[in-house]
Structure formats: C-alpha cells, structure tokens
Amino acid sequence: MTALISNKKLVILLVFLLCVGCFHEVVSTPSPNRMTSSTQKSDNDVSVVPGEKIDIQDQVQPRHLTPTKAISFVDELHGYGVASSTRDLQFLKSSDGGMTWQALSRLPNTIMPIAVTFFDSRTGWLLTNEASNDKSELRLTLDGGQTWEVIAKGLPGLETRGEEPFFRFFDRHQGLIAFQSGKEMMLLRTQDGGLTWSASSRISMPNEEKGMFTFRSAIEGWFIGPSKKDKEVSMLYHMTDGETWQETGRLPSFLAPQAISFADSKNGFILLQTNSQSSEKTWQFLRTSDGGKTWSQHEFPSTFQPLAASIHLSFPTATGGWLLDARDLWRTTDGGLNWRLLTP
C-alpha cells in the first residue's frame, strides 16, 4: 500500500515538472542576438551636451616676436613657428608654451611658408612654395631649426593649392600630406623622412564642398564636411582604414566648423562659428574624451573674434593647445576651457 502511494506521488511530481517546463518555454524572451540583428543603422545627430562657458584673457604685454605663418608644438612647452616681416622670414622657437619666442634662423623672403611639423625638439620639416613659380619645397632641420636643408622639390599636387594642407610626420620616417581636390582627397606619403613622396591614395569624399580634416596616423583621420543630403548641415566622418570615411553623426545645424584637432585617439576638439544672419557671429567649442561618441559644447565670450579665413588649431596633448589665425596666437592649458592671448 505504501509503495502504491509513493508511486502516485512520483507520477504527480513528474507531471508537475513537465508542466513547468512547458510554461517556461512559452514565456521565455527572445535571445539578445535576435534583437540586435533587427536593429538598423540610422543617421543620428552627434551627441552634444551643454558645457561651461569659456573664459579668455585678452590683455597681454607687448612682445616683439610671435609666429604669424605657421606653428608646431611637440609638447606643452616646446614649440616652433614662422614670423614674416617686410624683409625676410624668421624661424622662431619657444620653450615656455608660447609665452616668449626666440629667433633661431632666417629664411629667404622668396618662399611662402605652408606648414611646419616637428617630431621632437630637434627634428622638423618646413613645407613652402616658391613665390615666383609656386613650386613646393620641403626643408629638414636636425638641430631644432637653427639650420635647414632642402630635401625635396615639386611635390605632386601642391603647385596650385590655395588652402593649407594637412602636414605631419608620425615618426622620423613616415610622413603624410593630405589635401582635398573636388570630390577626392589626395594623400601624399613618405617612408624615408621626406626625401621621396608618392601620391598613394585618392580617397572619395562625401561631398565636393570643402571641409576640415585631421589625421592621427597614416590611416586614421577625422573629417567635417557638408552632408550629402543637406549642405547646410555639417556631418562628422571618421576613417580607420586609410581608405573610407564613415558617418559618425550630424553636428548642430547652426554651427559652421572652422578647425579640428585630435590629441590622441580619445581626445578631440572642434572650433565652430554660429551660422546666424547677424553681423557679429559667436564662437563655440566642442570637446570629446571618448573618441567622438559624445561631445560637450562650450561658448566663447562675444569679444573672442578670430579671423575665420585662416585658423590653425593644434592640441599635442589632451590639455595643451594653441589657436593661430592671421593676427593672434592663443593658448589653453586645460583642454580649451580657458584661453590666453599671447600676441599684443
């Protein structure tokens, strides 16, 4: 009798477990893989959050020497630049973050500086055009700018460039010159320190309209240009393979990009001007610390009015940066929240 009761209990228990299993199968949720595979990529706005307003210091003591044509900083203290006068060009050096400058050498007044880049405190390159025939020349220094030697002439595609190209050496041997020509971007590369150059790539651009770009390496870069669908909207693009631009997102429609710089793969900065119809335009600054996924937006005071026609933004580190236009040189030591005018 006892055995019969035990068998009945066992049967009831088995039936209960089977029912529970059936119920669990009915209410189980879809796997995460199924949900992810149904998500479609869409054009999203760049994630921008409001940040604190920017402070500027625009009262300076008169100084005799400051760069006016080109600058390059290798760290937060050591920088190099070119200053022009009515007689000649002077190559300058700073050891205090741009507060003071020392003339190291003179350059012929028959050349027009295009860009300068330094890999370390002694090794640098100066890209110029001959004023008489627009032929490009590349000069090399191995003593920190005291002496220069022409190592290359007639670089392909630079004869009639009106705007400043991107120019940088990533080590003592590998260098890159990039410029936009219509709907293509031309990349000139060197593997021997600048002695020889080859037009290695013609990269298709999203739009033939001009944009702002920078490169972190020979294959990774950032580009800001008009959207394919609406030229009034600026789009941020990212390249990681040296060949194709991938859309990252739309910038606010009322902002016009003027310069972009990345200190490393995470920390980036964009200088923008408002697209308002008023005569006095205001300036904005975007910062990212996660590789462009999110940005904080910061407003300059109305007294900050750089010359938009010629702006160079450079951040060798995540905190130290410089802004040069045709008239003034500015410096920040906190990632762009405070700027100090270095020219009178």
Coordinates of C-alpha atoms in Angstrom, one line a residue, residues 42-297:
S42 CA 20.4 55.2 -38.9
D43 CA 21.8 58.7 -39.3
N44 CA 21.9 60.2 -35.8
D45 CA 22.9 63.6 -34.5
V46 CA 26.3 63.8 -32.8
S47 CA 25.7 63.5 -29.0
V48 CA 26.3 67.1 -27.7
V49 CA 25.7 68.2 -24.2
P50 CA 26.0 71.8 -22.8
G51 CA 29.2 72.6 -21.0
E52 CA 30.5 75.6 -19.1
K53 CA 31.3 78.8 -20.8
I54 CA 34.8 79.5 -21.9
D55 CA 36.9 82.3 -20.3
I56 CA 39.5 84.3 -22.2
Q57 CA 42.4 86.6 -21.2
D58 CA 43.0 89.1 -23.9
Q59 CA 45.3 91.6 -22.1
V60 CA 48.9 91.0 -22.9
Q61 CA 52.2 92.8 -22.6
P62 CA 53.8 93.9 -25.9
R63 CA 56.2 91.4 -27.4
H64 CA 58.5 91.7 -30.4
L65 CA 58.4 88.2 -31.7
T66 CA 55.4 85.9 -32.3
P67 CA 54.6 83.4 -35.1
T68 CA 52.3 84.7 -37.8
K69 CA 52.5 82.0 -40.5
A70 CA 52.8 78.5 -39.0
I71 CA 53.3 76.8 -35.6
S72 CA 54.1 73.3 -34.4
F73 CA 54.3 72.2 -30.7
V74 CA 55.8 68.9 -29.7
D75 CA 54.6 69.1 -26.1
E76 CA 53.0 71.7 -23.8
L77 CA 56.2 73.8 -23.6
H78 CA 58.3 73.4 -26.8
G79 CA 57.1 74.9 -30.0
Y80 CA 58.2 76.3 -33.3
G81 CA 56.8 78.9 -35.7
V82 CA 57.5 81.2 -38.6
A83 CA 57.1 85.0 -38.5
S84 CA 57.1 87.3 -41.5
S85 CA 58.4 90.8 -41.9
T86 CA 58.9 93.2 -44.7
R87 CA 62.4 92.0 -45.3
D88 CA 62.5 88.2 -44.5
L89 CA 61.1 85.3 -42.7
Q90 CA 62.3 84.3 -39.2
F91 CA 62.1 80.8 -37.7
L92 CA 61.2 81.0 -34.0
K93 CA 61.4 78.7 -31.0
S94 CA 59.5 78.8 -27.7
S95 CA 60.4 76.8 -24.5
D96 CA 57.6 78.2 -22.3
G97 CA 54.5 77.2 -24.1
G98 CA 54.5 80.2 -26.5
M99 CA 54.8 83.0 -23.9
T100 CA 58.1 84.1 -25.3
W101 CA 59.9 83.4 -28.6
Q102 CA 63.5 83.3 -29.8
A103 CA 64.6 83.8 -33.4
L104 CA 66.8 80.9 -34.5
S105 CA 67.3 81.4 -38.2
R106 CA 66.3 83.4 -41.2
L107 CA 64.6 82.1 -44.3
P108 CA 64.6 83.5 -47.8
N109 CA 61.8 86.0 -48.4
T110 CA 61.3 84.4 -51.8
I111 CA 59.4 81.5 -50.2
M112 CA 55.9 81.3 -48.7
P113 CA 55.5 79.0 -45.7
I114 CA 52.7 76.5 -46.0
A115 CA 53.0 74.4 -42.9
V116 CA 55.6 73.2 -40.3
T117 CA 55.8 70.0 -38.3
F118 CA 58.2 68.7 -35.6
F119 CA 58.5 65.2 -34.4
D120 CA 60.7 66.1 -31.5
S121 CA 62.7 69.0 -30.2
R122 CA 65.4 68.6 -32.9
T123 CA 63.8 67.0 -36.0
G124 CA 61.4 69.1 -38.0
W125 CA 60.1 69.8 -41.6
L126 CA 59.0 73.0 -43.2
L127 CA 56.8 72.9 -46.3
T128 CA 57.0 76.0 -48.5
N129 CA 56.1 77.3 -52.0
E130 CA 58.4 79.4 -54.2
A131 CA 56.8 82.8 -54.6
S132 CA 58.0 83.1 -58.3
N133 CA 56.7 79.7 -59.7
D134 CA 54.5 78.1 -56.9
K135 CA 56.9 75.1 -56.8
S136 CA 56.8 73.3 -53.5
E137 CA 59.9 72.7 -51.4
L138 CA 60.5 70.7 -48.3
R139 CA 63.2 71.6 -45.8
L140 CA 64.6 69.5 -43.0
T141 CA 66.3 70.5 -39.7
L142 CA 68.1 68.2 -37.4
D143 CA 69.2 70.8 -34.9
G144 CA 65.9 72.3 -33.8
G145 CA 65.6 74.9 -36.5
Q146 CA 69.0 76.5 -36.5
T147 CA 69.9 75.2 -39.9
W148 CA 67.7 73.9 -42.8
E149 CA 68.3 71.8 -45.9
V150 CA 66.1 71.5 -48.9
I151 CA 65.5 67.7 -49.3
A152 CA 62.6 67.6 -51.8
K153 CA 61.1 69.8 -54.6
G154 CA 58.0 69.8 -56.7
L155 CA 55.8 67.6 -54.5
P156 CA 52.9 66.3 -56.7
G157 CA 49.6 68.2 -56.5
L158 CA 50.8 71.1 -54.3
E159 CA 51.6 73.6 -57.1
T160 CA 48.3 75.4 -57.1
R161 CA 47.0 74.6 -53.6
G162 CA 45.2 77.7 -52.2
E163 CA 44.4 76.3 -48.8
E164 CA 46.8 74.9 -46.2
P165 CA 47.1 71.1 -46.4
F166 CA 47.3 68.7 -43.5
F167 CA 51.0 68.0 -42.9
R168 CA 52.6 65.8 -40.3
F169 CA 55.3 63.3 -39.5
F170 CA 54.4 60.4 -37.2
D171 CA 58.0 59.4 -36.7
R172 CA 61.3 60.3 -38.3
H173 CA 60.5 58.3 -41.5
Q174 CA 56.7 58.3 -42.1
G175 CA 55.0 61.5 -43.1
L176 CA 51.7 62.5 -44.6
I177 CA 50.4 65.4 -46.6
A178 CA 46.6 65.5 -47.2
F179 CA 44.5 67.9 -49.2
Q180 CA 41.1 68.0 -50.8
S181 CA 40.6 68.3 -54.5
G182 CA 37.0 68.4 -55.5
K183 CA 35.3 65.1 -54.5
E184 CA 38.7 63.4 -53.8
M185 CA 41.3 63.7 -51.1
M186 CA 44.9 63.3 -52.2
L187 CA 47.2 61.6 -49.8
L188 CA 51.0 62.0 -50.3
R189 CA 53.1 59.6 -48.2
T190 CA 56.8 59.3 -47.5
Q191 CA 58.7 56.4 -45.9
D192 CA 62.2 57.9 -46.0
G193 CA 61.9 61.1 -43.9
G194 CA 60.6 63.2 -46.8
L195 CA 63.2 62.5 -49.5
T196 CA 60.7 61.0 -51.8
W197 CA 56.9 61.2 -51.9
S198 CA 54.2 59.2 -53.7
A199 CA 50.5 60.0 -54.3
S200 CA 49.5 56.8 -52.7
S201 CA 45.7 57.3 -52.4
R202 CA 42.8 59.2 -54.0
I203 CA 40.0 58.9 -51.4
S204 CA 36.5 59.6 -52.4
M205 CA 35.0 62.4 -50.4
P206 CA 31.3 62.6 -49.2
N207 CA 30.9 66.0 -50.9
E208 CA 32.9 68.2 -53.2
E209 CA 32.4 71.1 -50.8
K210 CA 35.5 71.9 -48.7
G211 CA 35.7 70.6 -45.2
M212 CA 38.1 70.4 -42.2
F213 CA 40.2 67.3 -41.5
T214 CA 43.0 66.0 -39.4
F215 CA 44.8 62.7 -39.1
R216 CA 46.0 60.8 -36.0
S217 CA 48.1 58.3 -38.0
A218 CA 48.7 57.4 -41.6
I219 CA 45.3 55.6 -41.7
E220 CA 43.1 57.2 -39.0
G221 CA 41.6 60.6 -39.5
W222 CA 38.6 62.8 -38.9
F223 CA 36.7 65.0 -41.4
I224 CA 33.9 67.6 -41.0
G225 CA 32.0 68.5 -44.2
P226 CA 28.6 69.2 -45.6
S227 CA 26.0 66.4 -45.5
K228 CA 25.2 64.6 -48.8
K229 CA 21.5 65.4 -48.3
D230 CA 21.8 68.9 -47.0
K231 CA 24.8 71.2 -47.5
E232 CA 23.6 73.4 -44.6
V233 CA 24.2 70.5 -42.2
S234 CA 27.7 69.5 -41.2
M235 CA 28.5 65.9 -40.8
L236 CA 31.3 64.3 -38.8
Y237 CA 33.2 61.4 -40.5
H238 CA 35.8 59.0 -39.2
M239 CA 38.4 57.0 -41.1
T240 CA 40.2 54.0 -39.6
D241 CA 41.5 52.1 -42.6
G242 CA 43.1 54.8 -44.7
E243 CA 40.5 54.5 -47.4
T244 CA 36.9 55.2 -46.5
W245 CA 35.0 57.8 -44.5
Q246 CA 32.3 56.5 -42.2
E247 CA 29.5 58.8 -41.0
T248 CA 29.6 59.4 -37.2
G249 CA 26.7 61.9 -36.9
R250 CA 25.3 65.3 -37.6
L251 CA 26.5 68.5 -35.9
P252 CA 24.0 71.1 -34.8
S253 CA 22.8 72.9 -37.9
F254 CA 23.5 76.4 -36.7
L255 CA 27.3 75.8 -36.3
A256 CA 29.9 76.0 -39.1
P257 CA 33.1 74.1 -38.4
Q258 CA 36.4 76.1 -38.7
A259 CA 39.1 73.8 -37.3
I260 CA 39.5 70.3 -35.8
S261 CA 42.3 68.6 -33.9
F262 CA 42.8 65.3 -32.1
A263 CA 45.4 65.0 -29.4
D264 CA 45.1 61.2 -29.4
S265 CA 42.5 58.5 -30.3
K266 CA 40.2 59.7 -27.5
N267 CA 40.6 63.5 -27.0
G268 CA 39.3 65.7 -29.8
F269 CA 38.4 69.4 -30.3
I270 CA 36.3 71.3 -32.9
L271 CA 36.2 75.1 -33.3
L272 CA 32.9 76.3 -34.8
Q273 CA 31.2 79.6 -35.7
T274 CA 27.5 80.3 -35.5
N275 CA 25.6 80.5 -38.8
S276 CA 23.4 83.4 -37.6
Q277 CA 22.5 86.2 -40.0
S278 CA 23.7 88.9 -37.6
S279 CA 27.0 90.7 -38.4
E280 CA 28.5 89.6 -35.1
K281 CA 29.0 85.9 -35.0
T282 CA 29.7 83.9 -31.9
W283 CA 32.2 81.0 -31.5
Q284 CA 31.6 77.6 -30.0
F285 CA 34.0 74.8 -28.9
L286 CA 33.3 71.1 -28.9
R287 CA 35.3 68.6 -26.8
T288 CA 35.3 64.8 -26.7
S289 CA 37.1 62.4 -24.4
D290 CA 35.7 59.1 -25.8
G291 CA 36.8 59.2 -29.4
G292 CA 33.9 61.3 -30.7
K293 CA 31.0 59.3 -29.3
T294 CA 29.9 62.3 -27.1
W295 CA 30.8 65.9 -27.1
S296 CA 30.5 68.8 -24.7
Q297 CA 29.7 72.3 -26.1

